[in-house]
Tab-separated table of C-alpha atoms and ligand atoms in Angstrom:
chain	number	residue	atom	x	y	z
A	1	MET	CA	0.000	0.000	0.000
A	2	ASN	CA	1.767	3.087	-1.283
A	3	GLU	CA	-0.747	5.650	-0.097
A	4	ILE	CA	-2.549	6.201	3.148
A	5	ASN	CA	-5.268	8.557	4.369
A	6	LEU	CA	-4.969	10.161	7.783
A	7	LYS	CA	-7.966	12.308	8.635
A	8	ASP	CA	-8.344	14.790	5.776
A	9	LYS	CA	-4.946	14.219	4.161
A	10	THR	CA	-3.328	11.734	1.792
A	11	PHE	CA	0.260	10.604	2.320
A	12	GLU	CA	2.555	8.517	0.136
A	13	VAL	CA	5.451	6.260	1.118
A	14	PHE	CA	8.659	8.270	1.276
A	15	ILE	CA	11.138	6.161	3.288
A	16	PRO	CA	10.280	2.453	3.431
A	17	GLU	CA	10.860	0.418	6.582
A	18	THR	CA	13.975	-1.273	5.157
A	19	GLU	CA	15.626	2.082	4.508
A	20	ILE	CA	14.670	3.354	7.979
A	21	SER	CA	16.332	0.283	9.423
A	22	ALA	CA	19.541	1.039	7.497
A	23	MET	CA	19.441	4.660	8.727
A	24	VAL	CA	19.037	3.483	12.322
A	25	HIS	CA	21.992	1.082	11.966
A	26	SER	CA	24.164	3.807	10.515
A	27	VAL	CA	23.328	6.252	13.337
A	28	ALA	CA	23.925	3.573	15.983
A	29	ASN	CA	27.257	2.584	14.417
A	30	ALA	CA	28.397	6.203	14.319
A	31	ILE	CA	27.480	6.637	17.997
A	32	ASN	CA	29.224	3.373	18.892
A	33	ASN	CA	32.383	4.553	17.113
A	34	SER	CA	32.328	8.094	18.520
A	35	GLY	CA	34.277	7.281	21.657
A	36	ILE	CA	31.577	8.559	24.023
A	37	LYS	CA	31.855	7.011	27.504
A	38	ASN	CA	28.990	6.003	29.836
A	39	PRO	CA	26.373	7.757	27.715
A	40	LEU	CA	22.986	8.826	28.985
A	41	PHE	CA	20.653	8.747	26.008
A	42	ILE	CA	17.715	11.116	26.310
A	43	ALA	CA	14.851	10.404	23.934
A	44	VAL	CA	12.472	13.248	23.187
A	45	MET	CA	8.894	12.073	23.436
A	46	ASN	CA	6.595	11.347	21.802
A	47	GLY	CA	8.033	11.349	18.308
A	48	ALA	CA	11.347	9.614	19.032
A	49	PHE	CA	9.938	6.549	20.773
A	50	LEU	CA	10.474	4.056	17.934
A	51	PHE	CA	13.790	5.556	16.812
A	52	ALA	CA	15.078	5.476	20.396
A	53	ALA	CA	14.001	1.859	20.886
A	54	ASP	CA	15.590	0.701	17.632
A	55	VAL	CA	18.823	2.671	18.101
A	56	MET	CA	19.265	1.454	21.671
A	57	LYS	CA	19.134	-2.184	20.565
A	58	LYS	CA	22.186	-1.490	18.369
A	59	ILE	CA	24.214	0.407	20.973
A	60	THR	CA	27.209	-1.586	22.188
A	61	ILE	CA	28.779	1.063	24.455
A	62	HIS	CA	29.477	-0.064	28.012
A	63	ASN	CA	27.116	1.338	30.689
A	64	ALA	CA	24.695	2.979	28.243
A	65	GLU	CA	21.573	4.372	29.937
A	66	ILE	CA	18.354	5.794	28.514
A	67	SER	CA	15.785	8.225	29.826
A	68	PHE	CA	12.805	9.967	28.288
A	69	ILE	CA	11.808	13.604	28.315
A	70	LYS	CA	9.051	15.710	26.951
A	71	LEU	CA	9.281	19.416	26.256
A	72	SER	CA	6.461	21.383	27.738
A	73	SER	CA	5.768	24.939	26.666
A	74	TYR	CA	3.167	27.106	28.237
A	75	GLU	CA	2.479	30.767	28.644
A	76	GLY	CA	4.260	32.148	31.688
A	77	THR	CA	2.734	34.912	33.746
A	78	GLU	CA	3.193	38.479	32.570
A	79	THR	CA	6.711	39.444	31.557
A	80	THR	CA	8.303	36.009	31.338
A	81	GLY	CA	6.420	35.064	28.174
A	82	GLU	CA	6.720	31.520	26.942
A	83	VAL	CA	8.408	29.146	29.337
A	84	SER	CA	9.744	25.718	28.488
A	85	ARG	CA	10.675	22.959	30.808
A	86	LEU	CA	11.647	19.357	30.451
A	87	ILE	CA	9.261	16.810	31.875
A	88	GLY	CA	10.977	13.700	33.153
A	89	ILE	CA	14.497	15.013	33.501
A	90	GLU	CA	16.501	12.944	35.970
A	91	ASP	CA	17.226	14.473	39.350
A	92	ASN	CA	20.936	14.625	38.782
A	93	ILE	CA	22.401	14.476	35.312
A	94	SER	CA	25.272	16.820	36.078
A	95	GLY	CA	28.553	15.588	34.627
A	96	ARG	CA	26.858	13.127	32.291
A	97	ASN	CA	27.629	12.591	28.613
A	98	ILE	CA	24.239	13.119	26.987
A	99	VAL	CA	23.083	11.881	23.596
A	100	VAL	CA	19.767	13.491	22.655
A	101	LEU	CA	17.614	11.274	20.438
A	102	GLU	CA	15.216	13.266	18.247
A	103	ASP	CA	12.779	12.154	15.578
A	104	ILE	CA	13.186	15.207	13.377
A	105	VAL	CA	14.935	18.560	13.459
A	106	ASP	CA	13.102	21.176	11.415
A	107	THR	CA	13.768	24.850	12.315
A	108	GLY	CA	15.853	23.739	15.319
A	109	ILE	CA	13.839	25.817	17.788
A	110	THR	CA	12.854	22.750	19.805
A	111	LEU	CA	16.428	21.451	19.795
A	112	GLU	CA	17.782	24.783	20.989
A	113	ARG	CA	15.325	24.825	23.900
A	114	ILE	CA	16.253	21.308	24.901
A	115	ILE	CA	19.968	22.096	24.811
A	116	LYS	CA	19.542	25.236	26.903
A	117	LEU	CA	17.597	23.291	29.499
A	118	LEU	CA	20.177	20.480	29.562
A	119	GLU	CA	23.032	22.966	29.888
A	120	LYS	CA	21.404	24.330	33.041
A	121	GLU	CA	21.864	20.841	34.507
A	122	ASN	CA	25.645	21.143	34.084
A	123	VAL	CA	26.018	18.097	31.918
A	124	ALA	CA	29.547	17.295	30.717
A	125	ASP	CA	28.749	16.907	27.025
A	126	ILE	CA	25.745	16.971	24.700
A	127	LYS	CA	25.611	15.171	21.387
A	128	ILE	CA	22.591	15.196	19.091
A	129	ALA	CA	21.241	12.287	17.074
A	130	THR	CA	18.226	12.766	14.852
A	131	LEU	CA	16.524	10.359	12.501
A	132	LEU	CA	15.512	13.126	10.089
A	133	PHE	CA	16.849	16.601	9.398
A	134	LYS	CA	15.421	19.371	7.215
A	135	PRO	CA	18.510	21.434	6.267
A	136	ASN	CA	16.472	23.958	4.264
A	137	ALA	CA	14.327	24.793	7.301
A	138	TYR	CA	17.139	24.821	9.884
A	139	THR	CA	17.792	28.258	11.398
A	140	LYS	CA	20.288	27.415	14.176
A	141	ASP	CA	24.058	26.956	14.436
A	142	ILE	CA	23.881	23.949	16.728
A	143	TYR	CA	25.936	21.118	15.267
A	144	ILE	CA	23.985	17.918	14.761
A	145	ASP	CA	26.343	15.021	15.376
A	146	PHE	CA	24.365	12.100	13.954
A	147	ILE	CA	21.776	12.366	11.173
A	148	GLY	CA	19.799	9.447	9.761
A	149	LYS	CA	18.722	11.288	6.624
A	150	SER	CA	18.406	14.854	5.413
A	151	ILE	CA	15.095	15.505	3.700
A	152	PRO	CA	13.359	18.362	1.849
A	153	ASN	CA	10.788	20.543	3.593
A	154	ASP	CA	7.937	18.070	3.213
A	155	PHE	CA	5.610	17.166	6.066
A	156	VAL	CA	6.258	13.553	7.042
A	157	VAL	CA	4.480	11.029	9.264
A	158	GLY	CA	5.038	7.482	10.490
A	159	TYR	CA	7.673	5.649	12.536
A	160	GLY	CA	6.863	7.801	15.560
A	161	LEU	CA	5.983	10.996	13.718
A	162	ASP	CA	2.377	12.111	13.856
A	163	TYR	CA	-0.207	14.064	11.971
A	164	ASP	CA	-2.456	15.460	14.687
A	165	GLU	CA	-1.394	12.566	16.994
A	166	ILE	CA	-2.142	9.816	14.494
A	167	GLY	CA	0.165	7.848	12.228
A	168	ARG	CA	2.905	7.209	14.800
A	169	ASN	CA	2.410	3.443	14.465
A	170	LEU	CA	3.112	3.315	10.712
A	171	PRO	CA	6.261	1.270	9.944
A	172	HIS	CA	7.226	3.402	6.921
A	173	ILE	CA	7.709	7.158	6.749
A	174	TYR	CA	5.191	8.885	4.502
A	175	LYS	CA	5.109	12.370	3.079
A	176	LEU	CA	2.142	14.581	2.450
A	177	LYS	CA	0.886	14.207	-1.074
A	178	ASN	CA	0.420	17.504	-2.869
B	201	5GP	P1	11.524	22.485	15.107
B	201	5GP	O1	11.423	23.048	16.481
B	201	5GP	O2	12.881	21.944	14.748
B	201	5GP	O3	11.008	23.431	14.062
B	201	5GP	O4	10.503	21.314	15.009
B	201	5GP	C1	10.663	20.216	15.731
B	201	5GP	C2	9.357	19.519	15.959
B	201	5GP	O5	8.350	19.850	14.984
B	201	5GP	C3	9.598	18.058	15.813
B	201	5GP	O6	10.052	17.498	17.026
B	201	5GP	C4	8.253	17.562	15.385
B	201	5GP	O7	7.458	17.381	16.519
B	201	5GP	C5	7.682	18.697	14.578
B	201	5GP	N1	7.897	18.501	13.134
B	201	5GP	C6	8.723	19.187	12.321
B	201	5GP	N2	8.660	18.743	11.064
B	201	5GP	C7	7.767	17.718	11.073
B	201	5GP	C8	7.254	16.836	10.058
B	201	5GP	O8	7.602	16.871	8.870
B	201	5GP	N3	6.351	15.904	10.477
B	201	5GP	C9	5.932	15.819	11.760
B	201	5GP	N4	5.039	14.865	12.049
B	201	5GP	N5	6.387	16.623	12.757
B	201	5GP	C10	7.296	17.575	12.397
B	202	MG	MG1	9.988	15.861	18.272
């Protein structure tokens, strides 16, 4: 089945499951060969749940740990404006070597927020791994250490990524059909 309907939209297969699997292996191998010691992987929910699970099974680094966070944004009172915080951050991650696992980096605004919040925790090192990256949408200077695949500015769903909370269960990645 090459096409799929989610709510009011039609999507077509863009990255089949077999290719996703190869991307995951390549990211995991690069992390394994990076020399990082005692890593604490931090998967950004909800979108990264399948990527994180599949990458972790391929990680061979001694003492690898994983934790899960969610970025919450809400309107602060008066002058503070929008406030972000990380839900689920461990009590003490100071001094840890962090590998952030993201589903997709688009403008990079989310990534920048996450990094700022992690830096406040005095971690030793932060590396970024993302399954998908949209270079033409990226507005930040933050170096992305591990990229599964760079893609054009199409809206994609599947393998963890949602359209209005649905489609996360799809084994392939689909793109919006124009
Ligand atoms: P950024 O802050 O980098 O602009 O966007 C990051 C977030 O936007 C991602 O974590 C993801 O939730 C959402 N996003 C960006 N592009 C896409 C896309 O093509 N498909 C889906 N489903 N979500 C996207
Ligand atoms: Mg995300």
